[in-house]
PDB file of C-alpha atoms in Angstrom:
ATOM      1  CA  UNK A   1      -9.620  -5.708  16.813  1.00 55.00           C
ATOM      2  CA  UNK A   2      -8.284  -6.208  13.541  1.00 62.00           C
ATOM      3  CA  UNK A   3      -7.387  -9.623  11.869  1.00 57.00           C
ATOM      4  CA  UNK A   4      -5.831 -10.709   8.849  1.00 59.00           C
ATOM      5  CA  UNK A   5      -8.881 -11.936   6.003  1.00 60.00           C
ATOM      6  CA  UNK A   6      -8.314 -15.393   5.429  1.00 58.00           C
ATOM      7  CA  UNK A   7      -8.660 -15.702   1.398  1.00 58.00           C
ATOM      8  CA  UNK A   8      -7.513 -12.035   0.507  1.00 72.00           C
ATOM      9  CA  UNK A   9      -4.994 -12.646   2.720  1.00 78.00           C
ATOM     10  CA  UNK A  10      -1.959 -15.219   1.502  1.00 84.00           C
ATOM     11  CA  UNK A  11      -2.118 -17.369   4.808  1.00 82.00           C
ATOM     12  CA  UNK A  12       1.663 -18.027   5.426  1.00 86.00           C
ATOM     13  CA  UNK A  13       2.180 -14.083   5.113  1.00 88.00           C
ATOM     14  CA  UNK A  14      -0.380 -12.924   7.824  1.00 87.00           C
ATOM     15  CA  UNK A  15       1.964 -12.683  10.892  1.00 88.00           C
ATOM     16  CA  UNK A  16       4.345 -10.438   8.612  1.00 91.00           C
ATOM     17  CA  UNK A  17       1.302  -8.117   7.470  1.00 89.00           C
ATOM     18  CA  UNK A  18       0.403  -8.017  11.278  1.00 88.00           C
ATOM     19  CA  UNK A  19       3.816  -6.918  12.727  1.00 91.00           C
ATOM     20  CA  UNK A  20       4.689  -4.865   9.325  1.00 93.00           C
ATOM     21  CA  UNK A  21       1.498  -3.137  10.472  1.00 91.00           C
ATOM     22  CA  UNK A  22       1.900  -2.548  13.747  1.00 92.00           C
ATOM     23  CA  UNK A  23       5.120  -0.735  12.773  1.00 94.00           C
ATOM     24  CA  UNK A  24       4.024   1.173  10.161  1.00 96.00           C
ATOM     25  CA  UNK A  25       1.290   2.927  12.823  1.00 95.00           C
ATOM     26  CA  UNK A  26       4.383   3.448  15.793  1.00 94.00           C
ATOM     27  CA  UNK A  27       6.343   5.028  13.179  1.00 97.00           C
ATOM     28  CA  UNK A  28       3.338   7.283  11.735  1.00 97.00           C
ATOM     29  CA  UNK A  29       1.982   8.089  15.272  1.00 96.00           C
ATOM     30  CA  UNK A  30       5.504   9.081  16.682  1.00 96.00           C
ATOM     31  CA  UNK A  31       6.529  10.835  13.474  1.00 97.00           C
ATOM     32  CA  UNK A  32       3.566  12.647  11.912  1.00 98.00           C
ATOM     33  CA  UNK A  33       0.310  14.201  12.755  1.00 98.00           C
ATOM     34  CA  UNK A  34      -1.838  11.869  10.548  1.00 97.00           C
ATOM     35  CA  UNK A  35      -4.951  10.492  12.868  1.00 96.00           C
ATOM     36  CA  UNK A  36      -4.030   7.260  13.355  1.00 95.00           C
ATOM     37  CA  UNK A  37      -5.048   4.317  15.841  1.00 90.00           C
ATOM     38  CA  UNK A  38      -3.248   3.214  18.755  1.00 87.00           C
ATOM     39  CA  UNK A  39      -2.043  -0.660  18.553  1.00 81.00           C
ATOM     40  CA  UNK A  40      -2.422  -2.004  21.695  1.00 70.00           C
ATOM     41  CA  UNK A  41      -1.015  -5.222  22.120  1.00 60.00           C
ATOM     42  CA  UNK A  42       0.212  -7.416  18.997  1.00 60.00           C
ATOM     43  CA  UNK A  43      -0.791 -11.180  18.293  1.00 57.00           C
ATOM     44  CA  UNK A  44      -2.108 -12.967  15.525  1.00 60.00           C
ATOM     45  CA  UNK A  45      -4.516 -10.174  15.145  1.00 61.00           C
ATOM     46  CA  UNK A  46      -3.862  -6.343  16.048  1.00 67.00           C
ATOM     47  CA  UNK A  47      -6.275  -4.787  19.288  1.00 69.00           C
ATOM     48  CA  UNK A  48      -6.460  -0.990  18.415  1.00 73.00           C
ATOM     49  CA  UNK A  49      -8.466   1.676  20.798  1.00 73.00           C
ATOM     50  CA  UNK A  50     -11.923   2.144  18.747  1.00 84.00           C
ATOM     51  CA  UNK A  51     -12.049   5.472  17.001  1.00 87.00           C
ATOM     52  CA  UNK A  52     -15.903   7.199  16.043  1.00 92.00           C
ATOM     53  CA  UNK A  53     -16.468   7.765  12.449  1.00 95.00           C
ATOM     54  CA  UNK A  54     -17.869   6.856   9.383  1.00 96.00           C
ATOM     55  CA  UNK A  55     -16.154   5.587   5.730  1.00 95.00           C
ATOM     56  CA  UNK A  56     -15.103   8.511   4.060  1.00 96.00           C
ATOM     57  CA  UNK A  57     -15.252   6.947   0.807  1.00 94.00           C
ATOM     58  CA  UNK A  58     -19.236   6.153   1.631  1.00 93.00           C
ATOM     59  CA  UNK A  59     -19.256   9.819   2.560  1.00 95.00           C
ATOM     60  CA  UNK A  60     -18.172  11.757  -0.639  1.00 94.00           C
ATOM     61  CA  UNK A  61     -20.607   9.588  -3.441  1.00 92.00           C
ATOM     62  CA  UNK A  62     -23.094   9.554  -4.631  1.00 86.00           C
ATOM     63  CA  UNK A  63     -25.687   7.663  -3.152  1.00 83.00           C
ATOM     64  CA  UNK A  64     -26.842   5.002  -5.659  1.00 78.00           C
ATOM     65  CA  UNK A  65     -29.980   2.297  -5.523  1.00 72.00           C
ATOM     66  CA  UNK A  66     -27.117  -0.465  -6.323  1.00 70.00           C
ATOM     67  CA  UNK A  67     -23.782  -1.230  -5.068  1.00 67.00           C
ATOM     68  CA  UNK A  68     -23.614  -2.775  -8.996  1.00 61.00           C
ATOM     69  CA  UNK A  69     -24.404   1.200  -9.826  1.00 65.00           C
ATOM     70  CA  UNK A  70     -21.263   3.915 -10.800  1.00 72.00           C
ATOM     71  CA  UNK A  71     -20.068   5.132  -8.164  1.00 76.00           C
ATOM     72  CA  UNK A  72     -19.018   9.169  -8.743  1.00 88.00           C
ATOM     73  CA  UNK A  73     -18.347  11.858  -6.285  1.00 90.00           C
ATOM     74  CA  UNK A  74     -21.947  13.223  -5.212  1.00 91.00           C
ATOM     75  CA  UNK A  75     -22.671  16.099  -6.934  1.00 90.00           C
ATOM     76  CA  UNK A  76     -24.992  17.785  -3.992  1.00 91.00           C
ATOM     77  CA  UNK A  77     -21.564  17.794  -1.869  1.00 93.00           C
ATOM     78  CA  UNK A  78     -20.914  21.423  -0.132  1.00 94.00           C
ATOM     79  CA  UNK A  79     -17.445  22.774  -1.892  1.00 95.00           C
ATOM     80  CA  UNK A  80     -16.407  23.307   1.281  1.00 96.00           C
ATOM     81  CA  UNK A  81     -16.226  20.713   2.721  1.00 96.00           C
ATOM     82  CA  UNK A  82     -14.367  18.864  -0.557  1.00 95.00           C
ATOM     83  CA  UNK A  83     -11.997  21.170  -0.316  1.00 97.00           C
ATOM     84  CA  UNK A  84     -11.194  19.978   3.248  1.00 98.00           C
ATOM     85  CA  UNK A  85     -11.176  16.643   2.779  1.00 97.00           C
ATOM     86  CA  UNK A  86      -8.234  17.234  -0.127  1.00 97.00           C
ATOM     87  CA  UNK A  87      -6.566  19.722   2.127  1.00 98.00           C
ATOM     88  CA  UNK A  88      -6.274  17.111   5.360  1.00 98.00           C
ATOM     89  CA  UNK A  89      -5.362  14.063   2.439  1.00 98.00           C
ATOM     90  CA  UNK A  90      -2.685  16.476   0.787  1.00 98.00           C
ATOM     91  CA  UNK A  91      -1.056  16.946   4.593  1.00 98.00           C
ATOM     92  CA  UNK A  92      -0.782  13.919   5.011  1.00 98.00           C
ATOM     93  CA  UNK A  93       0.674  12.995   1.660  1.00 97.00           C
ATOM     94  CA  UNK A  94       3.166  16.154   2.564  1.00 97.00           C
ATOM     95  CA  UNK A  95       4.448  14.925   5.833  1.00 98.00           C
ATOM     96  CA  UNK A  96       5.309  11.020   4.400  1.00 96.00           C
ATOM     97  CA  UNK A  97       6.869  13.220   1.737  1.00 95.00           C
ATOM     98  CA  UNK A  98       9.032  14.359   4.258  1.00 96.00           C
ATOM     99  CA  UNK A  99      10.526  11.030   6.419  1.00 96.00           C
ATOM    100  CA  UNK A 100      13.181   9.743   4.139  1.00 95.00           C
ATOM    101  CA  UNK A 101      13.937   6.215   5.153  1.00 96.00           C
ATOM    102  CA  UNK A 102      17.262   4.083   3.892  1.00 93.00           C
ATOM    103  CA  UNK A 103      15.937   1.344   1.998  1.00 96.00           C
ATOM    104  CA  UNK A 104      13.068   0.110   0.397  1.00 97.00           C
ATOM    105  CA  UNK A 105      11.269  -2.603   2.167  1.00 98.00           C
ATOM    106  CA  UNK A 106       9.413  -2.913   5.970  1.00 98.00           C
ATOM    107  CA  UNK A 107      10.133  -0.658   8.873  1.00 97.00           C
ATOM    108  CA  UNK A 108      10.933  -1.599  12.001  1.00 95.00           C
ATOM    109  CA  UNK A 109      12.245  -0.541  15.280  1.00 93.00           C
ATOM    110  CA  UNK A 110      15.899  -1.161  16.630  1.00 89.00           C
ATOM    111  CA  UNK A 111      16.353   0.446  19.911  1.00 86.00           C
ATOM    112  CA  UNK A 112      15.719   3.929  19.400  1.00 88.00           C
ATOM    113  CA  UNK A 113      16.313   3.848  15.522  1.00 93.00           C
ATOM    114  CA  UNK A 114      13.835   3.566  12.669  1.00 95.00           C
ATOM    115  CA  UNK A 115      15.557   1.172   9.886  1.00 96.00           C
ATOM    116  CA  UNK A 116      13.974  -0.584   6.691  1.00 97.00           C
ATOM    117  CA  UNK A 117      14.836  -4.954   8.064  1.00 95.00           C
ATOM    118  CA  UNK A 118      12.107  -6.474   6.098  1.00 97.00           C
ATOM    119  CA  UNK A 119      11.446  -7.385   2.291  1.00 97.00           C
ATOM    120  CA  UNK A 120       8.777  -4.761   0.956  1.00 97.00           C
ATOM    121  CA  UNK A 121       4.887  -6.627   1.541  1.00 94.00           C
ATOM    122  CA  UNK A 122       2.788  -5.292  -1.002  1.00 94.00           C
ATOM    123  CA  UNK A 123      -0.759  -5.890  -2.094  1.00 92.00           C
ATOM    124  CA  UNK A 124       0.589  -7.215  -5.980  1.00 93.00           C
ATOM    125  CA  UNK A 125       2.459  -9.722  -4.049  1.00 94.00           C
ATOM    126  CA  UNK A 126      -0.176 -11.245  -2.490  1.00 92.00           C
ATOM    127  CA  UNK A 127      -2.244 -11.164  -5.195  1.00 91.00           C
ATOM    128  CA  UNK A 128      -0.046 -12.996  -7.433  1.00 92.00           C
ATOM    129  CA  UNK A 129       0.838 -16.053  -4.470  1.00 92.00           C
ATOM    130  CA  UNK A 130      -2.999 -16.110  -3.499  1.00 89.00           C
ATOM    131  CA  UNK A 131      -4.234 -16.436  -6.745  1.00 88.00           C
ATOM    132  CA  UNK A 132      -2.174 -17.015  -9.806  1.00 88.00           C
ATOM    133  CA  UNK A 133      -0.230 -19.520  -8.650  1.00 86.00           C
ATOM    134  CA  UNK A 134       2.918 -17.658  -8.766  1.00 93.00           C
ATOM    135  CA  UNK A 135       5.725 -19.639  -6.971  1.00 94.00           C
ATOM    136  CA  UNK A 136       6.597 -17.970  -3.708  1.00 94.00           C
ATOM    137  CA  UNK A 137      10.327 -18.448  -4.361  1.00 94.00           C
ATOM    138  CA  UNK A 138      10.467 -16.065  -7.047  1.00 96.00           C
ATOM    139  CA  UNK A 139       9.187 -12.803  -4.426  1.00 96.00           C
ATOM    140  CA  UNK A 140      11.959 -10.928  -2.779  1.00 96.00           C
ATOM    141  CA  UNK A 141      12.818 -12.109   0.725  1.00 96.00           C
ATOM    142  CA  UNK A 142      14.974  -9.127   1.806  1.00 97.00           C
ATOM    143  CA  UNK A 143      15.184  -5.421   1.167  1.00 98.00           C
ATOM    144  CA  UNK A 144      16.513  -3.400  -1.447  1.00 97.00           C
ATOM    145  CA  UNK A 145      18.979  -0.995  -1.707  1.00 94.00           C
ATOM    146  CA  UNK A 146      18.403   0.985  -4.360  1.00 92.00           C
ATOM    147  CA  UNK A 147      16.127   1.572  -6.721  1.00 93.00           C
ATOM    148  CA  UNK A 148      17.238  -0.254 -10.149  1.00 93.00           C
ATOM    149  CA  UNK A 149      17.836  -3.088  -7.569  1.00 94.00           C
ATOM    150  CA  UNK A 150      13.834  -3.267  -6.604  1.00 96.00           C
ATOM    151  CA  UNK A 151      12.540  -2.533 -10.499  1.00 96.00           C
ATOM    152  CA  UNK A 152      15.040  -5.331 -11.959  1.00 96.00           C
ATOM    153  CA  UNK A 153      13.103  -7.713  -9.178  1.00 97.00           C
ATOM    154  CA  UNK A 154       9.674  -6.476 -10.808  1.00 96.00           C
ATOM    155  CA  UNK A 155      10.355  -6.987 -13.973  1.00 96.00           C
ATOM    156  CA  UNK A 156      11.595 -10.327 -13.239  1.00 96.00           C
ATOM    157  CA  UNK A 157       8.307 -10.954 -11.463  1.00 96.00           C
ATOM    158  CA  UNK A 158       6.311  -9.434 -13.986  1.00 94.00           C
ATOM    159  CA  UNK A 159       7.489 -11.997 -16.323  1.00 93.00           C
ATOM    160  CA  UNK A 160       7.604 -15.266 -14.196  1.00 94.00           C
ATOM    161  CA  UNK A 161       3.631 -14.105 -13.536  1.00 93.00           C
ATOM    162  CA  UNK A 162       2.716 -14.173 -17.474  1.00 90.00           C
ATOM    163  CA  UNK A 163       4.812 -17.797 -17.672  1.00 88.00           C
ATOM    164  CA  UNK A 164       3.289 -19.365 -14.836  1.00 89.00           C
ATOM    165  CA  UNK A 165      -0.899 -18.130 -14.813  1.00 87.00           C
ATOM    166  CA  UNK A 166      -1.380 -19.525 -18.849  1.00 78.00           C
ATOM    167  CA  UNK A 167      -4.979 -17.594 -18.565  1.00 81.00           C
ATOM    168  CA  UNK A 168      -3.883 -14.521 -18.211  1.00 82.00           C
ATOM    169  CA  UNK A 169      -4.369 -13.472 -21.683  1.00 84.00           C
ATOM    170  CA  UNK A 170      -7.459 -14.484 -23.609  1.00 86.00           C
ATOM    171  CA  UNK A 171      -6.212 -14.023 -27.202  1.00 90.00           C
ATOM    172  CA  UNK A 172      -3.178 -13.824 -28.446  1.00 90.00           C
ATOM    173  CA  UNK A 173      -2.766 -10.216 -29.528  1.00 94.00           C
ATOM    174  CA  UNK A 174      -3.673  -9.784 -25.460  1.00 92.00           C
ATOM    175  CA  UNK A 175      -0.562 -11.582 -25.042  1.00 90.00           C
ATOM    176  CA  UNK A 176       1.854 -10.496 -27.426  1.00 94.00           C
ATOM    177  CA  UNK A 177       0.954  -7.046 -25.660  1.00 95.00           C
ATOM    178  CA  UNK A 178       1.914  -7.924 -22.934  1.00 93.00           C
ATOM    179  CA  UNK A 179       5.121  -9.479 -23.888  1.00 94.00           C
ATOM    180  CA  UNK A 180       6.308  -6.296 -24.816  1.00 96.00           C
ATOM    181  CA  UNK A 181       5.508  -4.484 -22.213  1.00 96.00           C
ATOM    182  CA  UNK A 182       7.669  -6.805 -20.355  1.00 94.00           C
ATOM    183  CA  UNK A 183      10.597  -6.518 -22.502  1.00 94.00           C
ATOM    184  CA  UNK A 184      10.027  -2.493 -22.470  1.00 96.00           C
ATOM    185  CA  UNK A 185      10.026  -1.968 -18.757  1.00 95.00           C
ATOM    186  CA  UNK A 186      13.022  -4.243 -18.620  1.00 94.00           C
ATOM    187  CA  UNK A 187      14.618  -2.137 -21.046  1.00 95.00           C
ATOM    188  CA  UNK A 188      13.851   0.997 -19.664  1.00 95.00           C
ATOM    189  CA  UNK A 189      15.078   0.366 -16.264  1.00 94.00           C
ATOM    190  CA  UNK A 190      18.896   1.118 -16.352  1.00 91.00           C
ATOM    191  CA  UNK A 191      18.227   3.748 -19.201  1.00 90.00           C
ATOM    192  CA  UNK A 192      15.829   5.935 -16.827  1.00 89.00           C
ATOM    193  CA  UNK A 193      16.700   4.451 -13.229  1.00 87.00           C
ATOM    194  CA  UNK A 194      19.822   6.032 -11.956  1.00 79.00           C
ATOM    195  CA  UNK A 195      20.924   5.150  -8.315  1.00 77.00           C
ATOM    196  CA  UNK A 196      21.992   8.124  -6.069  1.00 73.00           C
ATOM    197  CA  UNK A 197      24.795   7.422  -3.597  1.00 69.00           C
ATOM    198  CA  UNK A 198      22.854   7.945  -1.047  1.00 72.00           C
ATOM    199  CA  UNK A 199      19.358   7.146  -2.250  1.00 76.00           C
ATOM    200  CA  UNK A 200      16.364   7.676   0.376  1.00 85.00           C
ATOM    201  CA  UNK A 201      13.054   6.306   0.150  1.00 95.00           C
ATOM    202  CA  UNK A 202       9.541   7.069   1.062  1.00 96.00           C
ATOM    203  CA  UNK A 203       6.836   5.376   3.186  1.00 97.00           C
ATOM    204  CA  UNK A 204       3.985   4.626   0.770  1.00 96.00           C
ATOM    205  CA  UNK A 205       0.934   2.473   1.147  1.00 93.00           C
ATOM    206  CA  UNK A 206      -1.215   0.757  -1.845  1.00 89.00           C
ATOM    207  CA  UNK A 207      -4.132   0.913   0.395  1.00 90.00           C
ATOM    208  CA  UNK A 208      -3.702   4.847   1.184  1.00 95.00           C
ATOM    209  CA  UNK A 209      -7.261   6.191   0.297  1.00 93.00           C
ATOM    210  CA  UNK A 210     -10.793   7.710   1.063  1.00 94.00           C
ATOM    211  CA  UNK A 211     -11.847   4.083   1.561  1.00 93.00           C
ATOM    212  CA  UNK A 212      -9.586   3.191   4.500  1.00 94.00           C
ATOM    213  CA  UNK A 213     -10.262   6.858   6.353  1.00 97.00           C
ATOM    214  CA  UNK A 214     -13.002   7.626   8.527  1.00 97.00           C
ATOM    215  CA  UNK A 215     -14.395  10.458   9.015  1.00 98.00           C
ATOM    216  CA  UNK A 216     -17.137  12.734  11.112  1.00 97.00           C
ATOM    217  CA  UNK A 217     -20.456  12.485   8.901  1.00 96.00           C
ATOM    218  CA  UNK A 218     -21.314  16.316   9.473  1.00 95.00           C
ATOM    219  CA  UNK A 219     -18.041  17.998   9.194  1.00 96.00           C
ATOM    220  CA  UNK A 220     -15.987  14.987   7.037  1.00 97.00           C
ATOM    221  CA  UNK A 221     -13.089  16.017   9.577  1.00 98.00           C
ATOM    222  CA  UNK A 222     -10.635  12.854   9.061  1.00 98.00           C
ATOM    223  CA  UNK A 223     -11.094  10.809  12.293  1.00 97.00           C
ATOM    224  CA  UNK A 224      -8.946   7.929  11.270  1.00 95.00           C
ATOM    225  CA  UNK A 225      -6.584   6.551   8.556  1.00 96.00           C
ATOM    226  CA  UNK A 226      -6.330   3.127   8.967  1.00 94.00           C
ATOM    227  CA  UNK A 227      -4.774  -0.171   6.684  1.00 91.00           C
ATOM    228  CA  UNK A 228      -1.295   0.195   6.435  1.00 93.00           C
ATOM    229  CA  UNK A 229      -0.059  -3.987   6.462  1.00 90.00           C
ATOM    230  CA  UNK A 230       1.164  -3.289   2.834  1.00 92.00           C
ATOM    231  CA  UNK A 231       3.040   0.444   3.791  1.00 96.00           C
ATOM    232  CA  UNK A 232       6.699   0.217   2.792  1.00 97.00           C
ATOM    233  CA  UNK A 233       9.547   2.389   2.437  1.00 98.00           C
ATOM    234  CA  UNK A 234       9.423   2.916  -1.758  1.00 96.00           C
ATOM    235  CA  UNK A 235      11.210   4.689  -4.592  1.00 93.00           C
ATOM    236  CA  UNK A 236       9.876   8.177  -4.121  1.00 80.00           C
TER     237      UNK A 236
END
């Protein structure tokens, strides 16, 4: 069973992270080969069929006397089995390479048809309502059609975020830095960011890593990837 944090989780938003979730695994689990759980009935909260295995990212470091400690890849790890770890992440990075989706935003289902209907959920989003006090307003509330449409609404965000959370920057070289960065990505966007007529996007998750897989503890054979309530289609 798998809820929604309240905290990390922008509580207005958690019924949209749910279903955009849900999707996201229907889509993958009809579409690709990727090991994924089986949703099994939708609520507030998502029931999934329990799958054996332990975190991969636990698995692969080194293990330390300190979560406050480095954390590196553990040296004493057989190349082998690194090498098929990266081998089962890199298919899995090759077959979302290959579904091509319309539009950049959250998939959904309509009859038999995969289409992009929601606004794009992602993690920097609900950081910046959660915590910064960044007004809500100012987020998109649809999808996107192209690209230079989607970057122009970051930038725009990027700079209502260093107006509105005044602590952001502790000196002010910090924030004259940042300032420009602003006004350079704006800048850049219709220079480098040239929409195809018939532009197709990419599913792509901010939480996609060795942290949110699990795996079998003796062979690190991928069991599970799991966390996908901030996977969107996204300029590829």
């Amino acid at each position: 069973m798998r809820f929604p944090v309240p905290g990390p989780t922008y509580p207005p938003w958690s019924a949209e992270k749910v279903k955009n979730e849900v999707m996201v695994l229907m889509y993958l689990r009809e579409h690709t080969t990727i090991p994924l759980p089986q949703p099994e009935q939708l609520a507030p909260f998502i029931v999934m069929d329990f799958i054996d295995g332990a975190c991969l990212d636990d698995l692969l470091r080194q293990p330390t006397e300190s979560n406050q400690d480095r954390l590196i890849l553990d040296p004493d790890l057989a190349q082998t089995k690194l090498e098929l770890v990266y081998s089962q992440i890199a298919n899995y990075i090759l077959q979302l390479s290959r579904l091509p989706l319309p539009a950049i935003g959250a998939i959904s289902k309509d009859s038999d048809k995969w289409v992009v209907t929601g606004r794009p959920m992602t993690y920097d989003m609900n950081e910046l309502v959660a915590y910064t006090g960044f007004p809500e307003g100012n987020l998109p509330s649809e999808p996107f059609n192209c690209a230079s449409e989607y970057f122009r609404q970051r930038a725009d965000e990027l700079w209502t975020h260093l107006y509105t959370q005044r602590k952001i920057c502790e000196t002010k070289e910090a924030a004259r830095q940042m300032f420009i960065a602003r006004r350079r990505l704006a800048d850049l966007i219709p220079k480098y960011c040239i929409d195809d007529d018939k532009p197709l996007f990419r599913l792509f998750s901010d939480d996609f890593g060795p942290f949110n897989m699990l795996a079998d503890p003796e062979t690190l054979r991928i069991t599970a990837v799991l966390d996908f309530e901030v996977a969107n289609a996204m300029p590829a």
